[in-house]
Tab-separated table of C-alpha atoms in Angstrom:
chain	number	residue	atom	x	y	z
A	1	MET	CA	44.576	252.809	133.807
A	2	LYS	CA	42.196	250.658	131.760
A	3	LEU	CA	43.818	247.498	133.134
A	4	GLN	CA	43.422	248.733	136.694
A	5	MET	CA	39.764	249.538	136.086
A	6	MET	CA	39.152	246.112	134.541
A	7	THR	CA	40.904	244.398	137.442
A	8	ARG	CA	38.797	246.340	139.921
A	9	LEU	CA	35.601	245.480	138.052
A	10	VAL	CA	36.490	241.783	137.933
A	11	ARG	CA	37.178	241.767	141.663
A	12	THR	CA	33.836	243.438	142.300
A	13	GLU	CA	32.040	240.832	140.213
A	14	LEU	CA	33.903	237.998	141.927
A	15	ALA	CA	32.779	239.394	145.264
A	16	LYS	CA	29.143	239.191	144.125
A	17	LEU	CA	29.616	235.509	143.299
A	18	ARG	CA	31.785	234.572	146.272
A	19	LEU	CA	29.115	232.982	148.471
A	20	PRO	CA	27.265	230.772	145.935
A	21	VAL	CA	30.464	229.777	144.124
A	22	THR	CA	32.340	228.939	147.329
A	23	LEU	CA	29.370	226.939	148.595
A	24	THR	CA	29.110	225.039	145.304
A	25	ILE	CA	32.833	224.250	145.211
A	26	THR	CA	32.745	223.058	148.815
A	27	LEU	CA	29.696	220.828	148.346
A	28	LEU	CA	30.987	219.359	145.095
A	29	THR	CA	34.438	218.720	146.523
A	30	VAL	CA	33.089	216.961	149.598
A	31	GLY	CA	30.505	215.085	147.527
A	32	THR	CA	32.939	213.821	144.886
A	33	ILE	CA	35.462	212.741	147.506
A	34	ILE	CA	32.798	210.778	149.412
A	35	LEU	CA	31.434	209.175	146.240
A	36	THR	CA	34.948	208.342	145.039
A	37	GLY	CA	35.698	206.635	148.330
A	38	VAL	CA	32.436	204.683	148.489
A	39	LEU	CA	31.129	203.725	145.051
A	40	TYR	CA	34.250	202.018	143.721
A	41	THR	CA	33.863	199.152	146.207
A	42	ASP	CA	30.937	197.835	144.151
A	43	TYR	CA	33.096	197.497	141.022
A	44	SER	CA	35.913	195.242	139.895
A	45	LEU	CA	38.661	197.718	139.048
A	46	ALA	CA	42.314	197.507	138.099
A	47	TYR	CA	43.515	201.107	138.609
A	48	ASP	CA	43.018	203.622	141.396
A	49	LEU	CA	41.926	206.378	138.995
A	50	GLU	CA	38.986	204.243	137.905
A	51	ALA	CA	37.483	204.932	141.338
A	52	TRP	CA	37.632	208.630	140.429
A	53	GLU	CA	35.755	207.994	137.196
A	54	VAL	CA	33.069	205.999	138.998
A	55	GLY	CA	32.724	208.508	141.832
A	56	THR	CA	32.403	211.606	139.627
A	57	ALA	CA	29.974	210.174	137.048
A	58	LEU	CA	26.952	211.971	138.521
A	59	VAL	CA	28.744	215.331	138.504
A	60	SER	CA	29.732	214.757	134.878
A	61	PHE	CA	26.053	214.340	134.000
A	62	LEU	CA	24.786	217.367	135.951
A	63	PHE	CA	27.730	219.716	135.411
A	64	PRO	CA	25.707	222.285	133.354
A	65	VAL	CA	23.548	222.886	136.413
A	66	PHE	CA	26.518	223.355	138.727
A	67	VAL	CA	28.221	225.964	136.545
A	68	VAL	CA	25.111	227.970	135.614
A	69	VAL	CA	22.863	228.158	138.671
A	70	PRO	CA	25.434	229.715	141.078
A	71	ILE	CA	26.668	232.220	138.473
A	72	CYS	CA	24.179	233.335	135.836
A	73	TRP	CA	21.600	234.895	138.138
A	74	THR	CA	23.476	238.171	138.689
A	75	ALA	CA	22.899	239.860	135.325
A	76	TYR	CA	19.199	238.931	135.400
A	77	PHE	CA	18.598	240.591	138.768
A	78	GLU	CA	20.763	243.582	137.851
A	79	ARG	CA	18.608	244.079	134.763
A	80	ARG	CA	15.458	243.578	136.787
A	81	ASN	CA	16.288	246.169	139.461
A	82	GLY	CA	17.732	248.664	136.983
A	83	PHE	CA	21.303	248.391	138.214
A	84	LEU	CA	22.731	247.863	134.718
A	85	ALA	CA	21.135	251.104	133.526
A	86	TYR	CA	22.683	252.824	136.546
A	87	VAL	CA	26.160	251.555	135.528
A	88	ILE	CA	26.172	253.118	132.035
A	89	PRO	CA	27.251	256.682	133.000
A	90	ARG	CA	30.117	255.348	135.136
A	91	VAL	CA	31.554	252.381	133.222
A	92	PRO	CA	31.587	251.644	129.473
A	93	PRO	CA	28.939	248.936	128.928
A	94	ARG	CA	31.214	246.564	127.011
A	95	ARG	CA	33.919	246.810	129.656
A	96	TYR	CA	31.445	246.141	132.423
A	97	LEU	CA	29.995	243.098	130.666
A	98	ALA	CA	33.495	241.835	129.823
A	99	ALA	CA	34.467	242.061	133.497
A	100	LYS	CA	31.275	240.278	134.498
A	101	TRP	CA	31.973	237.453	132.020
A	102	ILE	CA	35.607	237.106	133.136
A	103	ALA	CA	34.494	236.758	136.756
A	104	ALA	CA	31.848	234.237	135.719
A	105	ALA	CA	34.380	232.266	133.652
A	106	LEU	CA	36.863	232.114	136.532
A	107	SER	CA	34.071	230.962	138.828
A	108	ALA	CA	32.931	228.234	136.433
A	109	LEU	CA	36.529	227.081	136.027
A	110	GLY	CA	36.945	226.806	139.778
A	111	ILE	CA	33.638	224.991	140.239
A	112	MET	CA	34.749	222.233	137.871
A	113	VAL	CA	38.512	221.992	138.315
A	114	ILE	CA	38.816	222.083	142.114
A	115	PRO	CA	36.371	219.228	142.946
A	116	TYR	CA	37.693	217.008	140.156
A	117	LEU	CA	41.325	217.529	141.154
A	118	ALA	CA	40.591	217.054	144.851
A	119	SER	CA	38.729	213.789	144.274
A	120	ALA	CA	41.462	212.573	141.896
A	121	LEU	CA	44.107	213.200	144.570
A	122	PHE	CA	41.907	211.354	147.063
A	123	ALA	CA	41.531	208.391	144.689
A	124	LEU	CA	45.267	208.189	144.016
A	125	TYR	CA	46.827	208.940	147.400
A	126	VAL	CA	44.281	208.720	150.230
A	127	LYS	CA	41.817	205.883	149.760
A	128	PRO	CA	43.023	202.272	150.133
A	129	ALA	CA	44.886	201.059	147.051
A	130	ILE	CA	42.832	198.949	144.669
A	131	THR	CA	43.780	195.308	144.345
A	132	PRO	CA	44.102	194.942	140.557
A	133	PHE	CA	41.410	192.857	138.891
A	134	GLU	CA	42.700	190.688	136.073
A	135	ARG	CA	41.034	191.522	132.766
A	136	ALA	CA	41.292	189.907	129.388
A	137	SER	CA	41.770	193.392	127.918
A	138	PHE	CA	41.572	196.993	129.048
A	139	ASP	CA	40.750	199.775	126.621
A	140	HIS	CA	40.830	203.418	127.675
A	141	ILE	CA	41.392	206.738	125.985
A	142	PHE	CA	44.989	207.922	126.511
A	143	LEU	CA	45.690	204.496	128.002
A	144	THR	CA	49.396	205.097	128.618
A	145	ALA	CA	48.808	208.342	130.500
A	146	PHE	CA	45.883	206.849	132.429
A	147	THR	CA	47.907	203.866	133.667
A	148	GLN	CA	51.426	205.310	133.982
A	149	THR	CA	50.920	209.015	134.811
A	150	PRO	CA	47.413	209.107	136.314
A	151	LEU	CA	47.890	212.430	138.101
A	152	ALA	CA	48.874	214.208	134.878
A	153	TYR	CA	45.908	212.566	133.143
A	154	ALA	CA	43.524	213.739	135.873
A	155	CYS	CA	44.930	217.283	135.826
A	156	LEU	CA	44.637	217.675	132.060
A	157	LEU	CA	41.141	216.180	131.934
A	158	SER	CA	40.006	218.388	134.826
A	159	LEU	CA	41.302	221.509	133.047
A	160	TRP	CA	39.582	220.437	129.812
A	161	ARG	CA	36.343	219.959	131.731
A	162	GLY	CA	36.824	223.432	133.153
A	163	VAL	CA	37.063	224.853	129.622
A	164	ILE	CA	33.836	223.109	128.612
A	165	ALA	CA	32.198	224.387	131.797
A	166	VAL	CA	33.133	227.944	130.829
A	167	LEU	CA	31.464	227.443	127.432
A	168	VAL	CA	28.284	226.080	129.005
A	169	MET	CA	28.242	228.953	131.487
A	170	SER	CA	28.679	231.386	128.575
A	171	LEU	CA	25.416	230.164	127.045
A	172	GLY	CA	23.669	230.857	130.339
A	173	PHE	CA	25.434	234.214	130.502
A	174	VAL	CA	24.025	235.222	127.108
A	175	PHE	CA	20.567	234.118	128.243
A	176	SER	CA	20.938	236.220	131.394
A	177	LEU	CA	21.541	239.353	129.319
A	178	TYR	CA	18.393	239.067	127.207
A	179	VAL	CA	15.899	236.513	128.550
A	180	ARG	CA	13.318	237.722	131.071
A	181	ASN	CA	12.583	234.317	132.613
A	182	ILE	CA	15.014	233.235	135.345
A	183	PHE	CA	13.956	229.592	134.968
A	184	VAL	CA	14.952	229.606	131.293
A	185	ILE	CA	18.271	231.274	132.128
A	186	LEU	CA	19.247	228.732	134.785
A	187	THR	CA	17.984	225.580	133.061
A	188	GLY	CA	18.505	226.475	129.397
A	189	PRO	CA	22.133	225.225	129.124
A	190	PHE	CA	21.250	221.933	130.827
A	191	ILE	CA	18.269	221.425	128.514
A	192	TYR	CA	20.546	222.177	125.544
A	193	ALA	CA	22.999	219.514	126.735
A	194	ILE	CA	20.188	216.969	127.113
A	195	LEU	CA	18.735	217.726	123.649
A	196	GLU	CA	22.146	217.685	121.982
A	197	ASN	CA	22.907	214.365	123.679
A	198	PHE	CA	19.611	212.912	122.443
A	199	VAL	CA	20.000	214.151	118.850
A	200	PHE	CA	23.533	212.831	118.380
A	201	ALA	CA	22.538	209.506	119.948
A	202	ILE	CA	19.583	209.195	117.537
A	203	LEU	CA	21.870	210.054	114.619
A	204	GLY	CA	24.221	207.262	115.663
A	205	VAL	CA	27.233	209.510	116.348
A	206	PRO	CA	27.454	209.624	120.174
A	207	GLN	CA	31.189	210.387	119.931
A	208	TYR	CA	30.269	213.943	118.877
A	209	ARG	CA	28.210	214.737	121.969
A	210	LEU	CA	29.252	217.409	124.453
A	211	VAL	CA	29.035	214.867	127.268
A	212	THR	CA	31.490	212.652	125.378
A	213	SER	CA	33.926	215.524	125.114
A	214	PHE	CA	33.461	216.187	128.825
A	215	ASP	CA	33.903	212.517	129.726
A	216	PRO	CA	35.658	210.654	126.862
A	217	THR	CA	35.188	207.285	128.589
A	218	VAL	CA	31.417	207.107	128.015
A	219	VAL	CA	31.857	205.765	124.460
A	220	VAL	CA	34.687	204.537	122.263
A	221	VAL	CA	36.113	207.654	120.606
A	222	ASP	CA	37.251	206.958	117.047
A	223	SER	CA	39.230	210.181	116.707
A	224	LEU	CA	40.461	212.866	119.067
A	225	TRP	CA	39.045	215.439	116.667
A	226	SER	CA	35.560	214.146	117.489
A	227	LEU	CA	36.012	215.529	121.018
A	228	ALA	CA	36.045	219.052	119.547
A	229	VAL	CA	32.651	218.703	117.822
A	230	GLY	CA	30.523	219.174	120.949
A	231	PRO	CA	32.354	222.282	122.197
A	232	GLY	CA	32.525	223.665	118.644
A	233	LEU	CA	28.788	223.269	118.170
A	234	LEU	CA	28.161	224.907	121.539
A	235	CYS	CA	30.299	227.899	120.496
A	236	ALA	CA	28.186	228.192	117.355
A	237	VAL	CA	24.963	228.034	119.401
A	238	ILE	CA	26.253	230.774	121.718
A	239	ALA	CA	27.136	232.966	118.731
A	240	VAL	CA	23.776	232.389	117.023
A	241	THR	CA	21.892	233.065	120.268
A	242	TRP	CA	23.729	236.339	120.762
A	243	LEU	CA	23.145	237.376	117.128
A	244	ALA	CA	19.457	236.539	117.393
A	245	PHE	CA	18.955	238.730	120.445
A	246	ALA	CA	21.485	241.528	119.912
A	247	VAL	CA	21.535	241.948	116.129
A	248	ILE	CA	18.285	240.585	114.728
A	249	LYS	CA	15.824	241.358	117.526
A	250	ARG	CA	17.916	244.277	118.859
A	251	GLU	CA	17.070	243.456	122.434
A	252	PRO	CA	18.635	246.014	124.839
A	253	VAL	CA	20.833	244.659	127.596
A	254	PHE	CA	20.669	247.653	129.904
A	255	LYS	CA	16.913	247.966	129.976
A	256	VAL	CA	14.298	245.490	131.184
């Protein structure tokens, strides 16, 4: 019975997000495919999947915007119009918020994974094959997988990016439950990513940045464990943010 209720709640929340999420996935998919098919011609490349990396670079920089703006507005407006207070007598608050987060997480996963996979398939099987450019050396993370099993490499990296997208969305989700400024809710995760990027760069450890974990080709990664630092720090920030609002300040979720 509880599982059926949760499933129904998740479907309801997915329905609320259907239009903006579908529109975002469509625009990103078309955009990344076009960029993958156009931008690589200005580079000297040796492998077809390099065109994918070149074509999706802009999305990799702006991804916090794409996974927060289409999703994290719902809780804010439901708080603002009193809908969350209306839900309390009918659905346990924690269950309702859990269903809302699950729907948001699935949406964020789709927003990242589908465009990246589609553009990777385009780079590997649709666009004209790249004439290999002779290089003195070629260094790349997971070099064997990148050169010999590029589709598997693209699938795993796309799924990993989806996981990071869910974490970034979760920060916006926490903001949407407590913050009263929609601008802060929708831009806060992106500003966090920019500040974290700047701080780690100043400290001389760019391999620990969230953007490095999202796109491991931006710097030389000395250890695979370094890719976990950015997501781990983000999890800590999400936890601290929630504690600050819910435990320390005791901000109510179901009342504006």
